[in-house]
mmCIF file of C-alpha atoms and ligand atoms in Angstrom:
data_model
loop_
_atom_site.group_PDB
_atom_site.id
_atom_site.type_symbol
_atom_site.label_atom_id
_atom_site.label_comp_id
_atom_site.label_asym_id
_atom_site.label_seq_id
_atom_site.Cartn_x
_atom_site.Cartn_y
_atom_site.Cartn_z
ATOM 1 C CA UNK A 1052 -0.526 1.494 -26.686
ATOM 2 C CA UNK A 1053 0.587 0.169 -23.521
ATOM 3 C CA UNK A 1054 3.687 -0.981 -21.740
ATOM 4 C CA UNK A 1055 4.690 -4.335 -20.348
ATOM 5 C CA UNK A 1056 6.764 -6.269 -18.394
ATOM 6 C CA UNK A 1057 8.695 -9.166 -19.413
ATOM 7 C CA UNK A 1058 9.811 -12.029 -17.919
ATOM 8 C CA UNK A 1059 13.400 -10.153 -16.650
ATOM 9 C CA UNK A 1060 11.064 -9.316 -13.982
ATOM 10 C CA UNK A 1061 11.207 -12.772 -13.030
ATOM 11 C CA UNK A 1062 12.985 -13.650 -9.687
ATOM 12 C CA UNK A 1063 14.158 -10.073 -9.241
ATOM 13 C CA UNK A 1064 11.040 -7.883 -8.520
ATOM 14 C CA UNK A 1065 12.615 -4.797 -7.514
ATOM 15 C CA UNK A 1066 8.932 -3.026 -7.518
ATOM 16 C CA UNK A 1067 10.629 0.539 -8.061
ATOM 17 C CA UNK A 1068 7.901 0.889 -10.892
ATOM 18 C CA UNK A 1069 4.562 0.638 -8.553
ATOM 19 C CA UNK A 1070 5.936 4.361 -6.945
ATOM 20 C CA UNK A 1071 5.885 6.259 -10.076
ATOM 21 C CA UNK A 1072 2.619 4.598 -12.071
ATOM 22 C CA UNK A 1073 0.156 6.977 -11.954
ATOM 23 C CA UNK A 1074 -2.750 4.933 -12.730
ATOM 24 C CA UNK A 1075 -1.882 2.060 -10.480
ATOM 25 C CA UNK A 1076 -1.812 -0.520 -13.196
ATOM 26 C CA UNK A 1077 0.974 -2.953 -12.032
ATOM 27 C CA UNK A 1078 -0.270 -6.455 -10.401
ATOM 28 C CA UNK A 1079 1.802 -8.612 -8.138
ATOM 29 C CA UNK A 1080 2.537 -12.384 -8.556
ATOM 30 C CA UNK A 1081 4.797 -14.374 -6.479
ATOM 31 C CA UNK A 1082 7.930 -13.577 -8.458
ATOM 32 C CA UNK A 1083 6.819 -10.700 -10.788
ATOM 33 C CA UNK A 1084 4.632 -8.068 -11.809
ATOM 34 C CA UNK A 1085 2.330 -7.323 -14.532
ATOM 35 C CA UNK A 1086 0.597 -4.160 -16.238
ATOM 36 C CA UNK A 1087 -2.902 -4.491 -16.925
ATOM 37 C CA UNK A 1088 -2.782 -3.191 -20.847
ATOM 38 C CA UNK A 1089 -6.235 -2.101 -20.516
ATOM 39 C CA UNK A 1090 -5.317 0.333 -17.581
ATOM 40 C CA UNK A 1091 -2.031 1.834 -18.637
ATOM 41 C CA UNK A 1092 -2.232 4.975 -20.139
ATOM 42 C CA UNK A 1093 0.953 4.758 -21.747
ATOM 43 C CA UNK A 1094 2.960 7.358 -20.150
ATOM 44 C CA UNK A 1095 5.919 5.986 -20.135
ATOM 45 C CA UNK A 1096 7.357 6.637 -16.844
ATOM 46 C CA UNK A 1097 7.837 3.539 -15.141
ATOM 47 C CA UNK A 1098 10.375 2.375 -18.109
ATOM 48 C CA UNK A 1099 13.523 3.854 -16.901
ATOM 49 C CA UNK A 1100 12.815 3.242 -13.306
ATOM 50 C CA UNK A 1101 13.413 -0.612 -13.735
ATOM 51 C CA UNK A 1102 16.707 -1.748 -12.640
ATOM 52 C CA UNK A 1103 16.411 -5.107 -14.928
ATOM 53 C CA UNK A 1104 14.987 -3.381 -17.978
ATOM 54 C CA UNK A 1105 11.779 -5.500 -17.696
ATOM 55 C CA UNK A 1106 9.471 -2.821 -18.981
ATOM 56 C CA UNK A 1107 9.135 -2.250 -22.700
ATOM 57 C CA UNK A 1108 6.454 -0.672 -24.738
ATOM 58 C CA UNK A 1109 4.474 -2.799 -27.139
ATOM 59 C CA UNK A 1110 5.798 -1.265 -29.937
ATOM 60 C CA UNK A 1111 8.692 -3.725 -29.452
ATOM 61 C CA UNK A 1112 8.922 -6.808 -32.023
ATOM 62 C CA UNK A 1113 8.022 -9.576 -29.704
ATOM 63 C CA UNK A 1114 5.783 -7.342 -27.289
ATOM 64 C CA UNK A 1115 2.524 -9.215 -28.596
ATOM 65 C CA UNK A 1116 2.674 -12.474 -26.553
ATOM 66 C CA UNK A 1117 3.759 -10.215 -23.368
ATOM 67 C CA UNK A 1118 0.597 -8.038 -23.937
ATOM 68 C CA UNK A 1119 -1.423 -11.209 -23.513
ATOM 69 C CA UNK A 1120 0.534 -12.483 -20.642
ATOM 70 C CA UNK A 1121 0.319 -9.291 -18.820
ATOM 71 C CA UNK A 1122 -3.468 -9.209 -19.427
ATOM 72 C CA UNK A 1123 -4.024 -12.372 -18.214
ATOM 73 C CA UNK A 1124 -2.412 -12.228 -14.996
ATOM 74 C CA UNK A 1125 -3.192 -8.623 -14.400
ATOM 75 C CA UNK A 1126 -6.728 -10.083 -14.197
ATOM 76 C CA UNK A 1127 -5.574 -12.941 -11.612
ATOM 77 C CA UNK A 1128 -3.284 -10.857 -9.099
ATOM 78 C CA UNK A 1129 -3.843 -8.023 -6.735
ATOM 79 C CA UNK A 1130 -2.793 -4.584 -7.426
ATOM 80 C CA UNK A 1131 0.479 -3.375 -5.895
ATOM 81 C CA UNK A 1132 0.956 0.446 -5.377
ATOM 82 C CA UNK A 1133 3.623 0.814 -2.512
ATOM 83 C CA UNK A 1134 7.248 -0.263 -3.324
ATOM 84 C CA UNK A 1135 8.317 -3.370 -0.900
ATOM 85 C CA UNK A 1136 12.186 -4.944 -0.860
ATOM 86 C CA UNK A 1137 13.192 -6.756 -4.130
ATOM 87 C CA UNK A 1138 13.594 -10.543 -3.754
ATOM 88 C CA UNK A 1139 16.398 -12.122 -2.079
ATOM 89 C CA UNK A 1140 17.088 -13.719 -5.322
ATOM 90 C CA UNK A 1141 17.103 -10.326 -7.257
ATOM 91 C CA UNK A 1142 20.822 -9.913 -7.350
ATOM 92 C CA UNK A 1143 21.894 -12.947 -8.653
ATOM 93 C CA UNK A 1144 19.355 -13.256 -11.452
ATOM 94 C CA UNK A 1145 19.417 -9.794 -12.824
ATOM 95 C CA UNK A 1146 19.996 -10.387 -16.711
ATOM 96 C CA UNK A 1147 19.875 -14.258 -16.436
ATOM 97 C CA UNK A 1148 18.248 -15.729 -19.702
ATOM 98 C CA UNK A 1149 15.859 -18.719 -19.708
ATOM 99 C CA UNK A 1150 13.482 -17.099 -16.350
ATOM 100 C CA UNK A 1151 10.289 -17.965 -17.831
ATOM 101 C CA UNK A 1152 11.253 -21.243 -16.541
ATOM 102 C CA UNK A 1153 10.979 -20.072 -13.075
ATOM 103 C CA UNK A 1154 7.448 -18.090 -13.232
ATOM 104 C CA UNK A 1155 5.147 -18.809 -10.466
ATOM 105 C CA UNK A 1156 1.510 -18.243 -11.581
ATOM 106 C CA UNK A 1157 0.680 -17.909 -7.955
ATOM 107 C CA UNK A 1158 -0.590 -14.182 -6.558
ATOM 108 C CA UNK A 1159 1.575 -11.952 -4.826
ATOM 109 C CA UNK A 1160 0.529 -10.400 -1.435
ATOM 110 C CA UNK A 1161 -0.366 -7.126 -3.162
ATOM 111 C CA UNK A 1162 -0.777 -3.821 -1.202
HETATM 112 FE FE1 LIG B 1416 1.630 2.860 -15.396
HETATM 113 FE FE2 LIG B 1416 2.572 4.755 -17.114
HETATM 114 FE FE3 LIG B 1416 3.930 2.683 -16.802
HETATM 115 FE FE4 LIG B 1416 1.743 2.394 -18.078
HETATM 116 S S1 LIG B 1416 3.465 3.587 -18.835
HETATM 117 S S2 LIG B 1416 2.581 0.915 -16.377
HETATM 118 S S3 LIG B 1416 0.977 4.197 -16.918
HETATM 119 S S4 LIG B 1416 3.785 4.095 -15.764
HETATM 120 FE FE1 LIG B 1417 9.857 -5.996 -12.162
HETATM 121 FE FE2 LIG B 1417 11.360 -3.845 -13.127
HETATM 122 FE FE3 LIG B 1417 9.281 -3.338 -11.593
HETATM 123 S S1 LIG B 1417 12.024 -6.202 -11.827
HETATM 124 S S2 LIG B 1417 8.951 -5.210 -10.570
HETATM 125 S S3 LIG B 1417 9.132 -4.390 -13.457
HETATM 126 S S4 LIG B 1417 11.123 -2.219 -11.497
#
C-alpha cells in the first residue's frame, strides 16, 4: 500500500504535505511533487493536509497509473522535506481539469 500524488498537484504545489511525512518520501518536480511508493509507509497523515486534494490512497480505482508515475519521477527528482511557497499559479489552477497537459518533467530544487 502507498499513497500517491495525482495531477491535481500540478501548477499548485502547495507543499503542506512534506512537513508531516515521517519518512521524507516526497520528491520535487518543477510544478508538482510525487511520493516514492516503495518508501511510503501508508500512514495517511499527508492526505488531509493537501489543499488541492491531490493525495490519494492506491486503493482508488484509477490509482495504478499514478503509482507508476510517482515511482518514475521519485527516482529522478530530489527529495523535498521543507515547505516552501506555493506556485504563483496555485489559486488560479486549483481544481482545474486537464492539468496533466501542463506537467513538467524537469526536476525541482528539492530541499
Ligand atoms: Fe508520507 Fe505517510 Fe503520506 Fe506516505 S502516507 S507520503 S508515509 S505522510
Ligand atoms: Fe501538491 Fe498538495 Fe503537496 S498540491 S505539493 S500534494 S500539499
